[in-house]
Every structure is written in structure tokens, then in C-alpha cells.
Amino acid sequence: MAAKVKKKEQKYLRLLLHLERLIGNETDPVSIMATIACELYHSFKDFNWVGFYRVTEKDILKIGPYQGEHGCLTIPFDRGICGAAARKRTTQLVDDVSKIPYHIACSPKTKSEIVVPLLQKRKVIGVLDIDSHKFNAFDSVDRKYLEMVCEMMVERIGKGPANKT
Ligand code: SME
């Protein structure tokens, strides 16, 4: 078990370095989101949908770059696991989405999900959403490193001239 966790941590650390190299000095939010969605999707076989929702107006999330089958276009803050992550400004880790009455089933195949808020200082600018066709696909290691990916991303975006999502 410990060896498995260590292997996963090492994989995430390699991925973080790879992402930093790929992103370089880029600050454009869409370019960065597209790159991260692509790399995460292709790195983990149990990640069946990886993408971003962006806050485009008060309490509204709109779909951004993603990989996987099509996702819903708009999610208000008071709906879905994505809405909960945006509203509460904390990561939502769901082992079994059928147990969450407010879960929005973009795909009936989704069994578990993790949603990490993108926080620019205290302000939520979007969320990273990852779905899996397996139950319990995400754990505290995923949470820790996906939060690091999001922090790195928000920091890069914050260096941009327009600083918008
Ligand atoms: N399941 C999400 C909706 C987005 S899709 O999974 C891509 C939710 O409950 O917010």
C-alpha cells in the first residue's frame, strides 16, 4: 500500500515538473487549462473526464477546456459538485456520486469525482473537475497534487497582462 502511494506521488511530482516545463512563461488561461486537461487526462487511465469550469459572471460556471465526452455548458454555484466546490471554496472528493443528491450527471458512466477550486487570493475563478468510471478513484494523494497543480496554474494566470479567465 505504502509503495503504491509513493509510486503515485512520484508520478504526480514528475507530472508537475512536466507541466511547469510545458507551460513555461505562458500566462494565457485557456492555453494553460487546455495543456493541463490534456496532460492529466492522458496520464491517469481512470480519469475519464478532465476539464475546467470558469466563473464568467456572478455565481455562474461555464465550461472551459476539457478532455472526454461532452460536459454540461453551464453550472450555477447552487448546483452540482462543481457548484459546491466553487461556493465552499474547498475541494470536493466524492467516492460515489450516486450518494450525492445534487450531483449533475453529465455522463451516466461517472462513478466518482473530484473538484478542486481555482482560488486567486480568496476569490474563486473556476474549478478543475475530474470524473472517473470507477468508484473511489480519488484519494488524499490526488487531492494534494491536484490542489498543487491548481495553485501553480493560478499563479501563472496571475502573471498575465489581462489576468482574466
Ligand atoms: N458532475 C459535475 C458536473 C460536471 S460534469 O461531471 C463534466 C457536478 O456535479 O457538478
mmCIF file with all atom_site columns, C-alpha atoms and ligand atoms in Angstrom:
data_model
loop_
_atom_site.group_PDB
_atom_site.id
_atom_site.type_symbol
_atom_site.label_atom_id
_atom_site.label_alt_id
_atom_site.label_comp_id
_atom_site.label_asym_id
_atom_site.label_entity_id
_atom_site.label_seq_id
_atom_site.pdbx_PDB_ins_code
_atom_site.Cartn_x
_atom_site.Cartn_y
_atom_site.Cartn_z
_atom_site.occupancy
_atom_site.B_iso_or_equiv
_atom_site.pdbx_formal_charge
_atom_site.auth_seq_id
_atom_site.auth_comp_id
_atom_site.auth_asym_id
_atom_site.auth_atom_id
_atom_site.pdbx_PDB_model_num
ATOM   1   C CA . MET A 1 1   ? 0.000   0.000  0.000   1.00 0.00 ? 1   MET A CA 1
ATOM   2   C CA . ALA A 1 2   ? 2.759   2.463  1.050   1.00 0.00 ? 2   ALA A CA 1
ATOM   3   C CA . ALA A 1 3   ? 4.711   1.595  -2.104  1.00 0.00 ? 3   ALA A CA 1
ATOM   4   C CA . LYS A 1 4   ? 1.616   2.239  -4.226  1.00 0.00 ? 4   LYS A CA 1
ATOM   5   C CA . VAL A 1 5   ? 1.110   5.659  -2.612  1.00 0.00 ? 5   VAL A CA 1
ATOM   6   C CA . LYS A 1 6   ? 4.782   6.507  -3.127  1.00 0.00 ? 6   LYS A CA 1
ATOM   7   C CA . LYS A 1 7   ? 4.578   5.495  -6.792  1.00 0.00 ? 7   LYS A CA 1
ATOM   8   C CA . LYS A 1 8   ? 1.543   7.717  -7.304  1.00 0.00 ? 8   LYS A CA 1
ATOM   9   C CA . GLU A 1 9   ? 3.228   10.642 -5.513  1.00 0.00 ? 9   GLU A CA 1
ATOM   10  C CA . GLN A 1 10  ? 6.272   10.248 -7.748  1.00 0.00 ? 10  GLN A CA 1
ATOM   11  C CA . LYS A 1 11  ? 4.056   10.186 -10.817 1.00 0.00 ? 11  LYS A CA 1
ATOM   12  C CA . TYR A 1 12  ? 2.387   13.426 -9.736  1.00 0.00 ? 12  TYR A CA 1
ATOM   13  C CA . LEU A 1 13  ? 5.746   15.054 -8.974  1.00 0.00 ? 13  LEU A CA 1
ATOM   14  C CA . ARG A 1 14  ? 7.027   14.140 -12.450 1.00 0.00 ? 14  ARG A CA 1
ATOM   15  C CA . LEU A 1 15  ? 3.796   15.438 -13.952 1.00 0.00 ? 15  LEU A CA 1
ATOM   16  C CA . LEU A 1 16  ? 4.082   18.739 -12.067 1.00 0.00 ? 16  LEU A CA 1
ATOM   17  C CA . LEU A 1 17  ? 7.611   19.268 -13.387 1.00 0.00 ? 17  LEU A CA 1
ATOM   18  C CA . HIS A 1 18  ? 6.483   18.313 -16.891 1.00 0.00 ? 18  HIS A CA 1
ATOM   19  C CA . LEU A 1 19  ? 3.570   20.771 -16.696 1.00 0.00 ? 19  LEU A CA 1
ATOM   20  C CA . GLU A 1 20  ? 5.837   23.570 -15.477 1.00 0.00 ? 20  GLU A CA 1
ATOM   21  C CA . ARG A 1 21  ? 8.150   22.911 -18.413 1.00 0.00 ? 21  ARG A CA 1
ATOM   22  C CA . LEU A 1 22  ? 5.305   22.742 -20.937 1.00 0.00 ? 22  LEU A CA 1
ATOM   23  C CA . ILE A 1 23  ? 3.624   25.895 -19.649 1.00 0.00 ? 23  ILE A CA 1
ATOM   24  C CA . GLY A 1 24  ? 6.884   27.850 -19.337 1.00 0.00 ? 24  GLY A CA 1
ATOM   25  C CA . ASN A 1 25  ? 6.156   31.568 -19.354 1.00 0.00 ? 25  ASN A CA 1
ATOM   26  C CA . GLU A 1 26  ? 2.657   31.175 -20.776 1.00 0.00 ? 26  GLU A CA 1
ATOM   27  C CA . THR A 1 27  ? 0.017   33.142 -18.882 1.00 0.00 ? 27  THR A CA 1
ATOM   28  C CA . ASP A 1 28  ? -2.998  32.737 -21.167 1.00 0.00 ? 28  ASP A CA 1
ATOM   29  C CA . PRO A 1 29  ? -5.712  30.941 -19.120 1.00 0.00 ? 29  PRO A CA 1
ATOM   30  C CA . VAL A 1 30  ? -7.192  28.923 -21.993 1.00 0.00 ? 30  VAL A CA 1
ATOM   31  C CA . SER A 1 31  ? -3.768  27.710 -23.193 1.00 0.00 ? 31  SER A CA 1
ATOM   32  C CA . ILE A 1 32  ? -2.804  26.676 -19.669 1.00 0.00 ? 32  ILE A CA 1
ATOM   33  C CA . MET A 1 33  ? -6.153  24.976 -18.934 1.00 0.00 ? 33  MET A CA 1
ATOM   34  C CA . ALA A 1 34  ? -6.046  23.065 -22.239 1.00 0.00 ? 34  ALA A CA 1
ATOM   35  C CA . THR A 1 35  ? -2.493  21.860 -21.547 1.00 0.00 ? 35  THR A CA 1
ATOM   36  C CA . ILE A 1 36  ? -3.292  20.729 -18.004 1.00 0.00 ? 36  ILE A CA 1
ATOM   37  C CA . ALA A 1 37  ? -6.541  18.984 -19.027 1.00 0.00 ? 37  ALA A CA 1
ATOM   38  C CA . CYS A 1 38  ? -4.709  17.132 -21.795 1.00 0.00 ? 38  CYS A CA 1
ATOM   39  C CA . GLU A 1 39  ? -1.791  16.022 -19.615 1.00 0.00 ? 39  GLU A CA 1
ATOM   40  C CA . LEU A 1 40  ? -3.941  14.869 -16.689 1.00 0.00 ? 40  LEU A CA 1
ATOM   41  C CA . TYR A 1 41  ? -6.369  13.020 -18.952 1.00 0.00 ? 41  TYR A CA 1
ATOM   42  C CA . HIS A 1 42  ? -3.611  11.109 -20.698 1.00 0.00 ? 42  HIS A CA 1
ATOM   43  C CA . SER A 1 43  ? -1.578  10.399 -17.545 1.00 0.00 ? 43  SER A CA 1
ATOM   44  C CA . PHE A 1 44  ? -4.169  8.519  -15.480 1.00 0.00 ? 44  PHE A CA 1
ATOM   45  C CA . LYS A 1 45  ? -6.209  5.716  -17.041 1.00 0.00 ? 45  LYS A CA 1
ATOM   46  C CA . ASP A 1 46  ? -9.038  6.132  -14.515 1.00 0.00 ? 46  ASP A CA 1
ATOM   47  C CA . PHE A 1 47  ? -9.506  9.832  -15.288 1.00 0.00 ? 47  PHE A CA 1
ATOM   48  C CA . ASN A 1 48  ? -12.350 9.649  -17.802 1.00 0.00 ? 48  ASN A CA 1
ATOM   49  C CA . TRP A 1 49  ? -13.216 13.337 -17.927 1.00 0.00 ? 49  TRP A CA 1
ATOM   50  C CA . VAL A 1 50  ? -10.842 16.164 -17.062 1.00 0.00 ? 50  VAL A CA 1
ATOM   51  C CA . GLY A 1 51  ? -11.752 19.790 -17.514 1.00 0.00 ? 51  GLY A CA 1
ATOM   52  C CA . PHE A 1 52  ? -12.270 23.275 -16.233 1.00 0.00 ? 52  PHE A CA 1
ATOM   53  C CA . TYR A 1 53  ? -15.302 25.394 -15.470 1.00 0.00 ? 53  TYR A CA 1
ATOM   54  C CA . ARG A 1 54  ? -14.678 29.141 -15.291 1.00 0.00 ? 54  ARG A CA 1
ATOM   55  C CA . VAL A 1 55  ? -16.541 31.811 -13.333 1.00 0.00 ? 55  VAL A CA 1
ATOM   56  C CA . THR A 1 56  ? -17.788 34.049 -16.131 1.00 0.00 ? 56  THR A CA 1
ATOM   57  C CA . GLU A 1 57  ? -20.336 36.046 -14.140 1.00 0.00 ? 57  GLU A CA 1
ATOM   58  C CA . LYS A 1 58  ? -21.541 36.136 -10.543 1.00 0.00 ? 58  LYS A CA 1
ATOM   59  C CA . ASP A 1 59  ? -22.187 32.596 -9.245  1.00 0.00 ? 59  ASP A CA 1
ATOM   60  C CA . ILE A 1 60  ? -22.062 31.039 -12.715 1.00 0.00 ? 60  ILE A CA 1
ATOM   61  C CA . LEU A 1 61  ? -19.596 28.447 -14.013 1.00 0.00 ? 61  LEU A CA 1
ATOM   62  C CA . LYS A 1 62  ? -19.150 27.955 -17.780 1.00 0.00 ? 62  LYS A CA 1
ATOM   63  C CA . ILE A 1 63  ? -17.307 25.089 -19.373 1.00 0.00 ? 63  ILE A CA 1
ATOM   64  C CA . GLY A 1 64  ? -13.696 25.644 -20.379 1.00 0.00 ? 64  GLY A CA 1
ATOM   65  C CA . PRO A 1 65  ? -11.066 23.406 -21.979 1.00 0.00 ? 65  PRO A CA 1
ATOM   66  C CA . TYR A 1 66  ? -11.649 19.701 -21.346 1.00 0.00 ? 66  TYR A CA 1
ATOM   67  C CA . GLN A 1 67  ? -10.934 16.164 -22.491 1.00 0.00 ? 67  GLN A CA 1
ATOM   68  C CA . GLY A 1 68  ? -13.502 13.367 -22.562 1.00 0.00 ? 68  GLY A CA 1
ATOM   69  C CA . GLU A 1 69  ? -17.131 13.189 -23.629 1.00 0.00 ? 69  GLU A CA 1
ATOM   70  C CA . HIS A 1 70  ? -19.106 16.410 -23.786 1.00 0.00 ? 70  HIS A CA 1
ATOM   71  C CA . GLY A 1 71  ? -19.766 18.172 -20.480 1.00 0.00 ? 71  GLY A CA 1
ATOM   72  C CA . CYS A 1 72  ? -22.657 20.450 -19.446 1.00 0.00 ? 72  CYS A CA 1
ATOM   73  C CA . LEU A 1 73  ? -22.116 24.019 -20.536 1.00 0.00 ? 73  LEU A CA 1
ATOM   74  C CA . THR A 1 74  ? -23.344 25.992 -17.520 1.00 0.00 ? 74  THR A CA 1
ATOM   75  C CA . ILE A 1 75  ? -23.378 25.173 -13.801 1.00 0.00 ? 75  ILE A CA 1
ATOM   76  C CA . PRO A 1 76  ? -24.769 27.690 -11.300 1.00 0.00 ? 76  PRO A CA 1
ATOM   77  C CA . PHE A 1 77  ? -22.974 27.831 -7.931  1.00 0.00 ? 77  PHE A CA 1
ATOM   78  C CA . ASP A 1 78  ? -26.018 26.311 -6.200  1.00 0.00 ? 78  ASP A CA 1
ATOM   79  C CA . ARG A 1 79  ? -25.930 23.145 -8.335  1.00 0.00 ? 79  ARG A CA 1
ATOM   80  C CA . GLY A 1 80  ? -23.646 20.164 -8.711  1.00 0.00 ? 80  GLY A CA 1
ATOM   81  C CA . ILE A 1 81  ? -20.406 19.124 -7.095  1.00 0.00 ? 81  ILE A CA 1
ATOM   82  C CA . CYS A 1 82  ? -18.697 21.827 -9.149  1.00 0.00 ? 82  CYS A CA 1
ATOM   83  C CA . GLY A 1 83  ? -21.061 24.422 -7.690  1.00 0.00 ? 83  GLY A CA 1
ATOM   84  C CA . ALA A 1 84  ? -20.341 23.132 -4.165  1.00 0.00 ? 84  ALA A CA 1
ATOM   85  C CA . ALA A 1 85  ? -16.555 23.428 -4.708  1.00 0.00 ? 85  ALA A CA 1
ATOM   86  C CA . ALA A 1 86  ? -16.967 26.985 -6.017  1.00 0.00 ? 86  ALA A CA 1
ATOM   87  C CA . ARG A 1 87  ? -19.358 28.034 -3.238  1.00 0.00 ? 87  ARG A CA 1
ATOM   88  C CA . LYS A 1 88  ? -17.424 26.433 -0.374  1.00 0.00 ? 88  LYS A CA 1
ATOM   89  C CA . ARG A 1 89  ? -14.007 27.168 -1.906  1.00 0.00 ? 89  ARG A CA 1
ATOM   90  C CA . THR A 1 90  ? -12.785 23.715 -0.884  1.00 0.00 ? 90  THR A CA 1
ATOM   91  C CA . THR A 1 91  ? -12.012 20.531 -2.783  1.00 0.00 ? 91  THR A CA 1
ATOM   92  C CA . GLN A 1 92  ? -14.938 18.116 -3.095  1.00 0.00 ? 92  GLN A CA 1
ATOM   93  C CA . LEU A 1 93  ? -13.892 14.452 -3.156  1.00 0.00 ? 93  LEU A CA 1
ATOM   94  C CA . VAL A 1 94  ? -16.796 12.104 -3.896  1.00 0.00 ? 94  VAL A CA 1
ATOM   95  C CA . ASP A 1 95  ? -16.287 8.309  -3.755  1.00 0.00 ? 95  ASP A CA 1
ATOM   96  C CA . ASP A 1 96  ? -19.756 7.510  -5.098  1.00 0.00 ? 96  ASP A CA 1
ATOM   97  C CA . VAL A 1 97  ? -21.653 10.223 -6.959  1.00 0.00 ? 97  VAL A CA 1
ATOM   98  C CA . SER A 1 98  ? -24.986 8.369  -6.599  1.00 0.00 ? 98  SER A CA 1
ATOM   99  C CA . LYS A 1 99  ? -24.873 9.244  -2.885  1.00 0.00 ? 99  LYS A CA 1
ATOM   100 C CA . ILE A 1 100 ? -24.812 12.975 -3.671  1.00 0.00 ? 100 ILE A CA 1
ATOM   101 C CA . PRO A 1 101 ? -28.340 14.190 -4.481  1.00 0.00 ? 101 PRO A CA 1
ATOM   102 C CA . TYR A 1 102 ? -27.137 17.454 -6.024  1.00 0.00 ? 102 TYR A CA 1
ATOM   103 C CA . HIS A 1 103 ? -24.616 15.740 -8.348  1.00 0.00 ? 103 HIS A CA 1
ATOM   104 C CA . ILE A 1 104 ? -25.129 16.669 -12.014 1.00 0.00 ? 104 ILE A CA 1
ATOM   105 C CA . ALA A 1 105 ? -24.767 13.549 -14.151 1.00 0.00 ? 105 ALA A CA 1
ATOM   106 C CA . CYS A 1 106 ? -23.191 14.822 -17.365 1.00 0.00 ? 106 CYS A CA 1
ATOM   107 C CA . SER A 1 107 ? -22.366 11.175 -18.067 1.00 0.00 ? 107 SER A CA 1
ATOM   108 C CA . PRO A 1 108 ? -24.235 8.183  -16.585 1.00 0.00 ? 108 PRO A CA 1
ATOM   109 C CA . LYS A 1 109 ? -20.891 6.340  -16.569 1.00 0.00 ? 109 LYS A CA 1
ATOM   110 C CA . THR A 1 110 ? -19.377 8.598  -13.880 1.00 0.00 ? 110 THR A CA 1
ATOM   111 C CA . LYS A 1 111 ? -18.985 6.837  -10.519 1.00 0.00 ? 111 LYS A CA 1
ATOM   112 C CA . SER A 1 112 ? -16.633 9.108  -8.581  1.00 0.00 ? 112 SER A CA 1
ATOM   113 C CA . GLU A 1 113 ? -15.439 12.668 -8.930  1.00 0.00 ? 113 GLU A CA 1
ATOM   114 C CA . ILE A 1 114 ? -13.040 15.273 -7.552  1.00 0.00 ? 114 ILE A CA 1
ATOM   115 C CA . VAL A 1 115 ? -13.476 19.022 -7.956  1.00 0.00 ? 115 VAL A CA 1
ATOM   116 C CA . VAL A 1 116 ? -10.753 21.483 -6.945  1.00 0.00 ? 116 VAL A CA 1
ATOM   117 C CA . PRO A 1 117 ? -11.493 25.230 -6.775  1.00 0.00 ? 117 PRO A CA 1
ATOM   118 C CA . LEU A 1 118 ? -9.149  27.667 -8.514  1.00 0.00 ? 118 LEU A CA 1
ATOM   119 C CA . LEU A 1 119 ? -8.504  30.313 -5.884  1.00 0.00 ? 119 LEU A CA 1
ATOM   120 C CA . GLN A 1 120 ? -6.936  33.645 -6.761  1.00 0.00 ? 120 GLN A CA 1
ATOM   121 C CA . LYS A 1 121 ? -6.270  35.019 -3.291  1.00 0.00 ? 121 LYS A CA 1
ATOM   122 C CA . ARG A 1 122 ? -9.695  34.310 -1.710  1.00 0.00 ? 122 ARG A CA 1
ATOM   123 C CA . LYS A 1 123 ? -11.628 34.673 -4.952  1.00 0.00 ? 123 LYS A CA 1
ATOM   124 C CA . VAL A 1 124 ? -12.782 31.599 -6.873  1.00 0.00 ? 124 VAL A CA 1
ATOM   125 C CA . ILE A 1 125 ? -12.105 31.981 -10.599 1.00 0.00 ? 125 ILE A CA 1
ATOM   126 C CA . GLY A 1 126 ? -13.092 28.461 -11.661 1.00 0.00 ? 126 GLY A CA 1
ATOM   127 C CA . VAL A 1 127 ? -12.798 24.769 -10.830 1.00 0.00 ? 127 VAL A CA 1
ATOM   128 C CA . LEU A 1 128 ? -10.895 21.733 -12.067 1.00 0.00 ? 128 LEU A CA 1
ATOM   129 C CA . ASP A 1 129 ? -13.290 18.789 -12.408 1.00 0.00 ? 129 ASP A CA 1
ATOM   130 C CA . ILE A 1 130 ? -12.203 15.159 -12.856 1.00 0.00 ? 130 ILE A CA 1
ATOM   131 C CA . ASP A 1 131 ? -14.627 12.244 -13.271 1.00 0.00 ? 131 ASP A CA 1
ATOM   132 C CA . SER A 1 132 ? -13.963 8.518  -13.196 1.00 0.00 ? 132 SER A CA 1
ATOM   133 C CA . HIS A 1 133 ? -15.927 5.491  -14.325 1.00 0.00 ? 133 HIS A CA 1
ATOM   134 C CA . LYS A 1 134 ? -14.645 3.729  -11.173 1.00 0.00 ? 134 LYS A CA 1
ATOM   135 C CA . PHE A 1 135 ? -15.859 4.114  -7.597  1.00 0.00 ? 135 PHE A CA 1
ATOM   136 C CA . ASN A 1 136 ? -13.308 5.565  -5.118  1.00 0.00 ? 136 ASN A CA 1
ATOM   137 C CA . ALA A 1 137 ? -10.953 6.613  -7.904  1.00 0.00 ? 137 ALA A CA 1
ATOM   138 C CA . PHE A 1 138 ? -9.556  9.580  -5.946  1.00 0.00 ? 138 PHE A CA 1
ATOM   139 C CA . ASP A 1 139 ? -7.795  9.823  -2.584  1.00 0.00 ? 139 ASP A CA 1
ATOM   140 C CA . SER A 1 140 ? -5.824  12.280 -0.465  1.00 0.00 ? 140 SER A CA 1
ATOM   141 C CA . VAL A 1 141 ? -2.791  11.971 -2.768  1.00 0.00 ? 141 VAL A CA 1
ATOM   142 C CA . ASP A 1 142 ? -4.864  13.076 -5.765  1.00 0.00 ? 142 ASP A CA 1
ATOM   143 C CA . ARG A 1 143 ? -6.300  15.890 -3.686  1.00 0.00 ? 143 ARG A CA 1
ATOM   144 C CA . LYS A 1 144 ? -2.874  17.120 -2.554  1.00 0.00 ? 144 LYS A CA 1
ATOM   145 C CA . TYR A 1 145 ? -1.286  17.143 -6.014  1.00 0.00 ? 145 TYR A CA 1
ATOM   146 C CA . LEU A 1 146 ? -4.315  18.368 -7.943  1.00 0.00 ? 146 LEU A CA 1
ATOM   147 C CA . GLU A 1 147 ? -4.505  21.292 -5.499  1.00 0.00 ? 147 GLU A CA 1
ATOM   148 C CA . MET A 1 148 ? -0.813  21.942 -6.237  1.00 0.00 ? 148 MET A CA 1
ATOM   149 C CA . VAL A 1 149 ? -1.494  21.854 -9.993  1.00 0.00 ? 149 VAL A CA 1
ATOM   150 C CA . CYS A 1 150 ? -4.313  24.383 -9.493  1.00 0.00 ? 150 CYS A CA 1
ATOM   151 C CA . GLU A 1 151 ? -2.132  26.657 -7.339  1.00 0.00 ? 151 GLU A CA 1
ATOM   152 C CA . MET A 1 152 ? 0.639   26.593 -9.950  1.00 0.00 ? 152 MET A CA 1
ATOM   153 C CA . MET A 1 153 ? -1.889  27.374 -12.634 1.00 0.00 ? 153 MET A CA 1
ATOM   154 C CA . VAL A 1 154 ? -3.500  30.303 -10.799 1.00 0.00 ? 154 VAL A CA 1
ATOM   155 C CA . GLU A 1 155 ? -0.054  31.730 -10.090 1.00 0.00 ? 155 GLU A CA 1
ATOM   156 C CA . ARG A 1 156 ? 0.830   31.617 -13.824 1.00 0.00 ? 156 ARG A CA 1
ATOM   157 C CA . ILE A 1 157 ? -2.501  33.187 -14.826 1.00 0.00 ? 157 ILE A CA 1
ATOM   158 C CA . GLY A 1 158 ? -1.969  35.899 -12.200 1.00 0.00 ? 158 GLY A CA 1
ATOM   159 C CA . LYS A 1 159 ? 1.217   36.973 -14.005 1.00 0.00 ? 159 LYS A CA 1
ATOM   160 C CA . GLY A 1 160 ? -0.706  37.645 -17.219 1.00 0.00 ? 160 GLY A CA 1
ATOM   161 C CA . PRO A 1 161 ? -1.448  41.114 -18.574 1.00 0.00 ? 161 PRO A CA 1
ATOM   162 C CA . ALA A 1 162 ? -5.221  40.731 -18.668 1.00 0.00 ? 162 ALA A CA 1
ATOM   163 C CA . ASN A 1 163 ? -5.402  38.394 -15.679 1.00 0.00 ? 163 ASN A CA 1
ATOM   164 C CA . LYS A 1 164 ? -8.779  37.040 -16.731 1.00 0.00 ? 164 LYS A CA 1
ATOM   165 C CA . THR A 1 165 ? -10.164 33.521 -17.157 1.00 0.00 ? 165 THR A CA 1
HETATM 166 N N1 . SME B 2 .   ? -20.716 16.208 -12.215 1.00 0.00 ? 1   SME B N1 1
HETATM 167 C C1 . SME B 2 .   ? -20.487 17.633 -12.189 1.00 0.00 ? 1   SME B C1 1
HETATM 168 C C2 . SME B 2 .   ? -20.932 18.291 -13.463 1.00 0.00 ? 1   SME B C2 1
HETATM 169 C C3 . SME B 2 .   ? -19.858 18.441 -14.484 1.00 0.00 ? 1   SME B C3 1
HETATM 170 S S1 . SME B 2 .   ? -19.531 17.055 -15.342 1.00 0.00 ? 1   SME B S1 1
HETATM 171 O O1 . SME B 2 .   ? -19.174 15.999 -14.451 1.00 0.00 ? 1   SME B O1 1
HETATM 172 C C4 . SME B 2 .   ? -18.412 17.233 -16.504 1.00 0.00 ? 1   SME B C4 1
HETATM 173 C C5 . SME B 2 .   ? -21.202 18.239 -10.991 1.00 0.00 ? 1   SME B C5 1
HETATM 174 O O2 . SME B 2 .   ? -21.965 17.563 -10.301 1.00 0.00 ? 1   SME B O2 1
HETATM 175 O O3 . SME B 2 .   ? -21.001 19.428 -10.755 1.00 0.00 ? 1   SME B O3 1
#
